[in-house]
Amino acid sequence: MIAMAFDYKKEYKEFYLPKDKPEIIEIPLMNFIAVRGKGDPNDDEGEYKKAANLLYGIAYTIKMSYKGAYKIDGYYEYVVPPLEGFWWMEDVQGVDYGRKNEFQWISIIRLPDFVMKEDFDWAIAEATRKKKEDYSKVEFLTYEEGLCVQCMHIGLFDDEPETVRKMDDFIVMNGYETDISDKRYHHEIYLSDPRKCSPEKMKTVIRHPIKKR
């Protein structure tokens, strides 16, 4: 019997596959591959598309490391977790979808728990050597998101405000308020491949930090 690769989406459904109704959840500390940038994510020549390429370059260097000489302690085969993003704007509570060129973001992919900082550093050096690209913007990010409200959004990114309104109403009814700040962000997890999925069926987890009122 062939062992299945560990899939974070399936093993941690509470984090990656919420229902399309808001729910409150505590998110633990996790490690990520991260690239910071700004600007419209839809700009084909912009920073966002380049950031995704950098992230996946490192993600797959780590994933395929078992085939080479470098051995990561505790390694097991796994599916690369989905692309995620923290989003914010200067002087705006949350995000304004009409001003995409003002977006600030940290684009991220979760790291398996067995990947230590020295393994990450090896992957940066290895990808730089093999792909002849500059990976200096890629960082090892440790982040504890804490208490949040989340909901599955199905459809266009531009229709997200409707889902966010549902989340806002839900937390108020339950005695919480949104706690977006310069350290706690509007968070999106992208579960659909836009090249293979129609925009109306795209699945995106939306997550907001909250606190008791």
PDB file of C-alpha atoms in Angstrom:
ATOM      1  CA  MET A   1       0.000   0.000   0.000  1.00  0.00           C
ATOM      2  CA  ILE A   2       1.431   3.391  -1.032  1.00  0.00           C
ATOM      3  CA  ALA A   3       1.546   5.969   1.768  1.00  0.00           C
ATOM      4  CA  MET A   4      -0.325   9.158   0.888  1.00  0.00           C
ATOM      5  CA  ALA A   5       1.522  12.445   1.116  1.00  0.00           C
ATOM      6  CA  PHE A   6       0.493  14.529   4.143  1.00  0.00           C
ATOM      7  CA  ASP A   7      -2.027  17.166   3.018  1.00  0.00           C
ATOM      8  CA  TYR A   8      -2.454  20.116   5.403  1.00  0.00           C
ATOM      9  CA  LYS A   9      -5.820  21.038   3.867  1.00  0.00           C
ATOM     10  CA  LYS A  10      -7.224  17.603   4.687  1.00  0.00           C
ATOM     11  CA  GLU A  11      -5.498  17.100   8.028  1.00  0.00           C
ATOM     12  CA  TYR A  12      -6.369  20.580   9.323  1.00  0.00           C
ATOM     13  CA  LYS A  13      -9.790  21.173   7.808  1.00  0.00           C
ATOM     14  CA  GLU A  14     -10.621  23.621  10.597  1.00  0.00           C
ATOM     15  CA  PHE A  15      -7.956  26.003   9.216  1.00  0.00           C
ATOM     16  CA  TYR A  16      -8.349  25.469   5.463  1.00  0.00           C
ATOM     17  CA  LEU A  17     -11.890  24.248   4.770  1.00  0.00           C
ATOM     18  CA  PRO A  18     -14.356  26.271   6.849  1.00  0.00           C
ATOM     19  CA  LYS A  19     -18.035  26.414   5.941  1.00  0.00           C
ATOM     20  CA  ASP A  20     -19.532  29.357   4.070  1.00  0.00           C
ATOM     21  CA  LYS A  21     -20.881  30.641   7.399  1.00  0.00           C
ATOM     22  CA  PRO A  22     -18.693  32.647   9.802  1.00  0.00           C
ATOM     23  CA  GLU A  23     -17.038  30.845  12.708  1.00  0.00           C
ATOM     24  CA  ILE A  24     -14.657  31.809  15.512  1.00  0.00           C
ATOM     25  CA  ILE A  25     -11.347  29.960  15.723  1.00  0.00           C
ATOM     26  CA  GLU A  26      -7.990  30.140  17.517  1.00  0.00           C
ATOM     27  CA  ILE A  27      -5.035  29.918  15.106  1.00  0.00           C
ATOM     28  CA  PRO A  28      -1.746  28.634  16.601  1.00  0.00           C
ATOM     29  CA  LEU A  29       1.813  29.691  15.849  1.00  0.00           C
ATOM     30  CA  MET A  30       2.985  28.580  12.390  1.00  0.00           C
ATOM     31  CA  ASN A  31       6.075  29.058  10.213  1.00  0.00           C
ATOM     32  CA  PHE A  32       5.847  30.373   6.664  1.00  0.00           C
ATOM     33  CA  ILE A  33       7.870  31.149   3.568  1.00  0.00           C
ATOM     34  CA  ALA A  34       7.119  34.856   3.071  1.00  0.00           C
ATOM     35  CA  VAL A  35       7.656  37.714   0.610  1.00  0.00           C
ATOM     36  CA  ARG A  36       6.586  41.296   1.371  1.00  0.00           C
ATOM     37  CA  GLY A  37       5.464  43.757  -1.260  1.00  0.00           C
ATOM     38  CA  LYS A  38       2.924  46.322  -2.378  1.00  0.00           C
ATOM     39  CA  GLY A  39       0.705  47.118  -5.336  1.00  0.00           C
ATOM     40  CA  ASP A  40      -2.148  45.655  -7.361  1.00  0.00           C
ATOM     41  CA  PRO A  41      -2.044  41.815  -7.360  1.00  0.00           C
ATOM     42  CA  ASN A  42      -3.655  41.802 -10.831  1.00  0.00           C
ATOM     43  CA  ASP A  43      -0.747  43.683 -12.421  1.00  0.00           C
ATOM     44  CA  ASP A  44       1.058  41.160 -14.653  1.00  0.00           C
ATOM     45  CA  GLU A  45       4.295  43.120 -14.290  1.00  0.00           C
ATOM     46  CA  GLY A  46       3.809  43.868 -10.593  1.00  0.00           C
ATOM     47  CA  GLU A  47       5.523  42.612  -7.459  1.00  0.00           C
ATOM     48  CA  TYR A  48       2.768  40.158  -6.496  1.00  0.00           C
ATOM     49  CA  LYS A  49       3.208  37.778  -9.447  1.00  0.00           C
ATOM     50  CA  LYS A  50       6.979  37.794  -8.912  1.00  0.00           C
ATOM     51  CA  ALA A  51       6.512  37.091  -5.196  1.00  0.00           C
ATOM     52  CA  ALA A  52       4.415  33.984  -5.934  1.00  0.00           C
ATOM     53  CA  ASN A  53       7.171  32.623  -8.201  1.00  0.00           C
ATOM     54  CA  LEU A  54       9.756  33.162  -5.454  1.00  0.00           C
ATOM     55  CA  LEU A  55       7.582  31.436  -2.850  1.00  0.00           C
ATOM     56  CA  TYR A  56       6.930  28.379  -4.985  1.00  0.00           C
ATOM     57  CA  GLY A  57      10.611  28.167  -5.927  1.00  0.00           C
ATOM     58  CA  ILE A  58      11.513  27.728  -2.257  1.00  0.00           C
ATOM     59  CA  ALA A  59       8.458  25.616  -1.394  1.00  0.00           C
ATOM     60  CA  TYR A  60       9.326  23.012  -4.039  1.00  0.00           C
ATOM     61  CA  THR A  61      13.048  23.076  -3.240  1.00  0.00           C
ATOM     62  CA  ILE A  62      12.135  22.020   0.308  1.00  0.00           C
ATOM     63  CA  LYS A  63       9.488  19.527  -0.824  1.00  0.00           C
ATOM     64  CA  MET A  64      11.893  17.769  -3.225  1.00  0.00           C
ATOM     65  CA  SER A  65      14.905  17.916  -0.878  1.00  0.00           C
ATOM     66  CA  TYR A  66      14.599  14.207  -0.016  1.00  0.00           C
ATOM     67  CA  LYS A  67      15.783  13.358  -3.540  1.00  0.00           C
ATOM     68  CA  GLY A  68      19.138  15.069  -3.011  1.00  0.00           C
ATOM     69  CA  ALA A  69      22.094  14.928  -0.646  1.00  0.00           C
ATOM     70  CA  TYR A  70      20.665  17.372   1.916  1.00  0.00           C
ATOM     71  CA  LYS A  71      18.457  15.560   4.430  1.00  0.00           C
ATOM     72  CA  ILE A  72      15.949  17.419   6.601  1.00  0.00           C
ATOM     73  CA  ASP A  73      15.519  15.822  10.022  1.00  0.00           C
ATOM     74  CA  GLY A  74      11.997  14.433  10.450  1.00  0.00           C
ATOM     75  CA  TYR A  75      11.093  14.903   6.784  1.00  0.00           C
ATOM     76  CA  TYR A  76       7.919  13.258   5.458  1.00  0.00           C
ATOM     77  CA  GLU A  77       6.316  13.603   2.044  1.00  0.00           C
ATOM     78  CA  TYR A  78       3.636  16.271   1.896  1.00  0.00           C
ATOM     79  CA  VAL A  79       1.498  18.349  -0.423  1.00  0.00           C
ATOM     80  CA  VAL A  80       2.681  21.975  -0.638  1.00  0.00           C
ATOM     81  CA  PRO A  81       0.086  23.995   1.318  1.00  0.00           C
ATOM     82  CA  PRO A  82      -1.968  26.656  -0.494  1.00  0.00           C
ATOM     83  CA  LEU A  83      -0.855  30.200  -1.215  1.00  0.00           C
ATOM     84  CA  GLU A  84      -2.028  32.707   1.399  1.00  0.00           C
ATOM     85  CA  GLY A  85      -1.790  36.438   1.894  1.00  0.00           C
ATOM     86  CA  PHE A  86      -1.897  39.056   4.645  1.00  0.00           C
ATOM     87  CA  TRP A  87      -3.303  42.335   3.265  1.00  0.00           C
ATOM     88  CA  TRP A  88      -3.532  45.889   4.570  1.00  0.00           C
ATOM     89  CA  MET A  89      -3.515  49.539   3.543  1.00  0.00           C
ATOM     90  CA  GLU A  90      -2.087  52.584   5.250  1.00  0.00           C
ATOM     91  CA  ASP A  91      -4.775  54.519   7.161  1.00  0.00           C
ATOM     92  CA  VAL A  92      -7.562  52.069   6.234  1.00  0.00           C
ATOM     93  CA  GLN A  93      -9.335  49.678   8.644  1.00  0.00           C
ATOM     94  CA  GLY A  94      -9.334  46.496   6.577  1.00  0.00           C
ATOM     95  CA  VAL A  95      -8.997  46.882   2.813  1.00  0.00           C
ATOM     96  CA  ASP A  96     -10.602  49.034   0.118  1.00  0.00           C
ATOM     97  CA  TYR A  97     -11.052  46.895  -3.010  1.00  0.00           C
ATOM     98  CA  GLY A  98     -11.387  50.009  -5.160  1.00  0.00           C
ATOM     99  CA  ARG A  99      -7.777  51.053  -4.470  1.00  0.00           C
ATOM    100  CA  LYS A 100      -5.834  47.884  -5.296  1.00  0.00           C
ATOM    101  CA  ASN A 101      -2.689  49.813  -6.227  1.00  0.00           C
ATOM    102  CA  GLU A 102      -2.405  50.844  -2.538  1.00  0.00           C
ATOM    103  CA  PHE A 103      -2.351  47.268  -1.228  1.00  0.00           C
ATOM    104  CA  GLN A 104       0.472  46.264   1.098  1.00  0.00           C
ATOM    105  CA  TRP A 105       0.850  42.521   1.518  1.00  0.00           C
ATOM    106  CA  ILE A 106       2.839  39.591   2.792  1.00  0.00           C
ATOM    107  CA  SER A 107       2.458  36.633   0.460  1.00  0.00           C
ATOM    108  CA  ILE A 108       3.007  33.333   2.294  1.00  0.00           C
ATOM    109  CA  ILE A 109       3.068  29.533   2.055  1.00  0.00           C
ATOM    110  CA  ARG A 110       2.978  27.455   5.231  1.00  0.00           C
ATOM    111  CA  LEU A 111       6.060  25.415   6.101  1.00  0.00           C
ATOM    112  CA  PRO A 112       5.815  21.882   7.502  1.00  0.00           C
ATOM    113  CA  ASP A 113       6.642  21.791  11.212  1.00  0.00           C
ATOM    114  CA  PHE A 114       9.843  19.804  10.599  1.00  0.00           C
ATOM    115  CA  VAL A 115      11.435  22.644   8.581  1.00  0.00           C
ATOM    116  CA  MET A 116      13.858  24.594  10.777  1.00  0.00           C
ATOM    117  CA  LYS A 117      15.498  27.943   9.978  1.00  0.00           C
ATOM    118  CA  GLU A 118      18.729  26.189   8.892  1.00  0.00           C
ATOM    119  CA  ASP A 119      16.735  24.034   6.429  1.00  0.00           C
ATOM    120  CA  PHE A 120      15.081  27.162   5.060  1.00  0.00           C
ATOM    121  CA  ASP A 121      18.490  28.845   4.672  1.00  0.00           C
ATOM    122  CA  TRP A 122      19.736  25.786   2.787  1.00  0.00           C
ATOM    123  CA  ALA A 123      16.713  25.966   0.449  1.00  0.00           C
ATOM    124  CA  ILE A 124      17.385  29.653  -0.312  1.00  0.00           C
ATOM    125  CA  ALA A 125      21.011  28.879  -1.206  1.00  0.00           C
ATOM    126  CA  GLU A 126      20.047  25.771  -3.201  1.00  0.00           C
ATOM    127  CA  ALA A 127      17.304  27.518  -5.209  1.00  0.00           C
ATOM    128  CA  THR A 128      19.606  30.474  -5.891  1.00  0.00           C
ATOM    129  CA  ARG A 129      22.327  28.125  -7.163  1.00  0.00           C
ATOM    130  CA  LYS A 130      20.034  25.931  -9.267  1.00  0.00           C
ATOM    131  CA  LYS A 131      17.632  28.507 -10.691  1.00  0.00           C
ATOM    132  CA  LYS A 132      20.097  31.416 -10.978  1.00  0.00           C
ATOM    133  CA  GLU A 133      17.501  33.738  -9.418  1.00  0.00           C
ATOM    134  CA  ASP A 134      17.649  36.247  -6.559  1.00  0.00           C
ATOM    135  CA  TYR A 135      15.779  34.894  -3.519  1.00  0.00           C
ATOM    136  CA  SER A 136      16.980  37.565  -1.091  1.00  0.00           C
ATOM    137  CA  LYS A 137      13.402  38.889  -0.611  1.00  0.00           C
ATOM    138  CA  VAL A 138      12.197  35.548   0.741  1.00  0.00           C
ATOM    139  CA  GLU A 139      12.054  35.281   4.535  1.00  0.00           C
ATOM    140  CA  PHE A 140      11.316  32.722   7.246  1.00  0.00           C
ATOM    141  CA  LEU A 141       8.250  34.116   9.043  1.00  0.00           C
ATOM    142  CA  THR A 142       6.940  32.857  12.377  1.00  0.00           C
ATOM    143  CA  TYR A 143       3.457  34.162  13.117  1.00  0.00           C
ATOM    144  CA  GLU A 144       0.748  33.447  15.686  1.00  0.00           C
ATOM    145  CA  GLU A 145      -2.591  34.696  14.393  1.00  0.00           C
ATOM    146  CA  GLY A 146      -4.573  34.033  17.557  1.00  0.00           C
ATOM    147  CA  LEU A 147      -8.320  34.564  17.899  1.00  0.00           C
ATOM    148  CA  CYS A 148     -10.044  35.061  14.539  1.00  0.00           C
ATOM    149  CA  VAL A 149     -13.309  34.890  12.646  1.00  0.00           C
ATOM    150  CA  GLN A 150     -13.195  33.074   9.303  1.00  0.00           C
ATOM    151  CA  CYS A 151     -15.522  32.115   6.482  1.00  0.00           C
ATOM    152  CA  MET A 152     -15.313  30.414   3.098  1.00  0.00           C
ATOM    153  CA  HIS A 153     -15.882  32.926   0.297  1.00  0.00           C
ATOM    154  CA  ILE A 154     -17.038  31.459  -3.006  1.00  0.00           C
ATOM    155  CA  GLY A 155     -16.808  33.706  -6.045  1.00  0.00           C
ATOM    156  CA  LEU A 156     -14.979  36.790  -7.286  1.00  0.00           C
ATOM    157  CA  PHE A 157     -12.384  38.515  -5.128  1.00  0.00           C
ATOM    158  CA  ASP A 158     -14.231  41.803  -5.728  1.00  0.00           C
ATOM    159  CA  ASP A 159     -17.319  40.312  -4.052  1.00  0.00           C
ATOM    160  CA  GLU A 160     -15.456  39.626  -0.807  1.00  0.00           C
ATOM    161  CA  PRO A 161     -16.947  42.669   1.011  1.00  0.00           C
ATOM    162  CA  GLU A 162     -20.296  40.844   1.155  1.00  0.00           C
ATOM    163  CA  THR A 163     -18.677  37.912   3.003  1.00  0.00           C
ATOM    164  CA  VAL A 164     -16.779  40.316   5.264  1.00  0.00           C
ATOM    165  CA  ARG A 165     -20.086  42.004   6.192  1.00  0.00           C
ATOM    166  CA  LYS A 166     -21.486  38.605   7.236  1.00  0.00           C
ATOM    167  CA  MET A 167     -18.380  38.053   9.371  1.00  0.00           C
ATOM    168  CA  ASP A 168     -18.696  41.505  10.952  1.00  0.00           C
ATOM    169  CA  ASP A 169     -22.372  40.948  11.820  1.00  0.00           C
ATOM    170  CA  PHE A 170     -21.565  37.528  13.284  1.00  0.00           C
ATOM    171  CA  ILE A 171     -18.812  38.739  15.618  1.00  0.00           C
ATOM    172  CA  VAL A 172     -20.889  41.686  16.888  1.00  0.00           C
ATOM    173  CA  MET A 173     -23.728  39.273  17.733  1.00  0.00           C
ATOM    174  CA  ASN A 174     -21.221  37.143  19.664  1.00  0.00           C
ATOM    175  CA  GLY A 175     -19.620  39.967  21.633  1.00  0.00           C
ATOM    176  CA  TYR A 176     -16.449  40.531  19.577  1.00  0.00           C
ATOM    177  CA  GLU A 177     -15.017  43.246  17.333  1.00  0.00           C
ATOM    178  CA  THR A 178     -12.531  43.234  14.472  1.00  0.00           C
ATOM    179  CA  ASP A 179      -8.938  43.743  15.643  1.00  0.00           C
ATOM    180  CA  ILE A 180      -7.100  44.567  12.407  1.00  0.00           C
ATOM    181  CA  SER A 181      -3.925  46.534  13.157  1.00  0.00           C
ATOM    182  CA  ASP A 182      -0.361  46.981  11.925  1.00  0.00           C
ATOM    183  CA  LYS A 183       0.378  43.521  13.382  1.00  0.00           C
ATOM    184  CA  ARG A 184      -2.916  41.689  12.733  1.00  0.00           C
ATOM    185  CA  TYR A 185      -4.145  41.512   9.156  1.00  0.00           C
ATOM    186  CA  HIS A 186      -6.934  40.769   6.716  1.00  0.00           C
ATOM    187  CA  HIS A 187      -5.964  37.206   5.725  1.00  0.00           C
ATOM    188  CA  GLU A 188      -6.858  35.222   2.611  1.00  0.00           C
ATOM    189  CA  ILE A 189      -6.115  31.570   1.775  1.00  0.00           C
ATOM    190  CA  TYR A 190      -6.444  30.636  -1.913  1.00  0.00           C
ATOM    191  CA  LEU A 191      -7.869  27.162  -2.446  1.00  0.00           C
ATOM    192  CA  SER A 192      -8.640  27.404  -6.179  1.00  0.00           C
ATOM    193  CA  ASP A 193      -6.318  27.591  -9.177  1.00  0.00           C
ATOM    194  CA  PRO A 194      -7.591  30.543 -11.265  1.00  0.00           C
ATOM    195  CA  ARG A 195      -6.209  28.839 -14.387  1.00  0.00           C
ATOM    196  CA  LYS A 196      -8.529  25.856 -13.864  1.00  0.00           C
ATOM    197  CA  CYS A 197     -11.544  27.337 -12.068  1.00  0.00           C
ATOM    198  CA  SER A 198     -14.186  29.815 -13.208  1.00  0.00           C
ATOM    199  CA  PRO A 199     -14.182  33.035 -11.124  1.00  0.00           C
ATOM    200  CA  GLU A 200     -17.702  32.374  -9.802  1.00  0.00           C
ATOM    201  CA  LYS A 201     -16.558  29.082  -8.214  1.00  0.00           C
ATOM    202  CA  MET A 202     -13.252  30.238  -6.721  1.00  0.00           C
ATOM    203  CA  LYS A 203     -12.840  29.281  -3.054  1.00  0.00           C
ATOM    204  CA  THR A 204     -11.023  31.684  -0.724  1.00  0.00           C
ATOM    205  CA  VAL A 205     -10.837  31.474   3.061  1.00  0.00           C
ATOM    206  CA  ILE A 206     -11.228  34.964   4.563  1.00  0.00           C
ATOM    207  CA  ARG A 207      -9.960  35.405   8.107  1.00  0.00           C
ATOM    208  CA  HIS A 208      -9.975  38.460  10.367  1.00  0.00           C
ATOM    209  CA  PRO A 209      -8.395  38.927  13.808  1.00  0.00           C
ATOM    210  CA  ILE A 210     -10.908  39.678  16.548  1.00  0.00           C
ATOM    211  CA  LYS A 211     -11.031  40.592  20.239  1.00  0.00           C
ATOM    212  CA  LYS A 212     -13.679  40.685  22.941  1.00  0.00           C
ATOM    213  CA  ARG A 213     -15.636  43.924  23.064  1.00  0.00           C
TER     214      ARG A 213
END
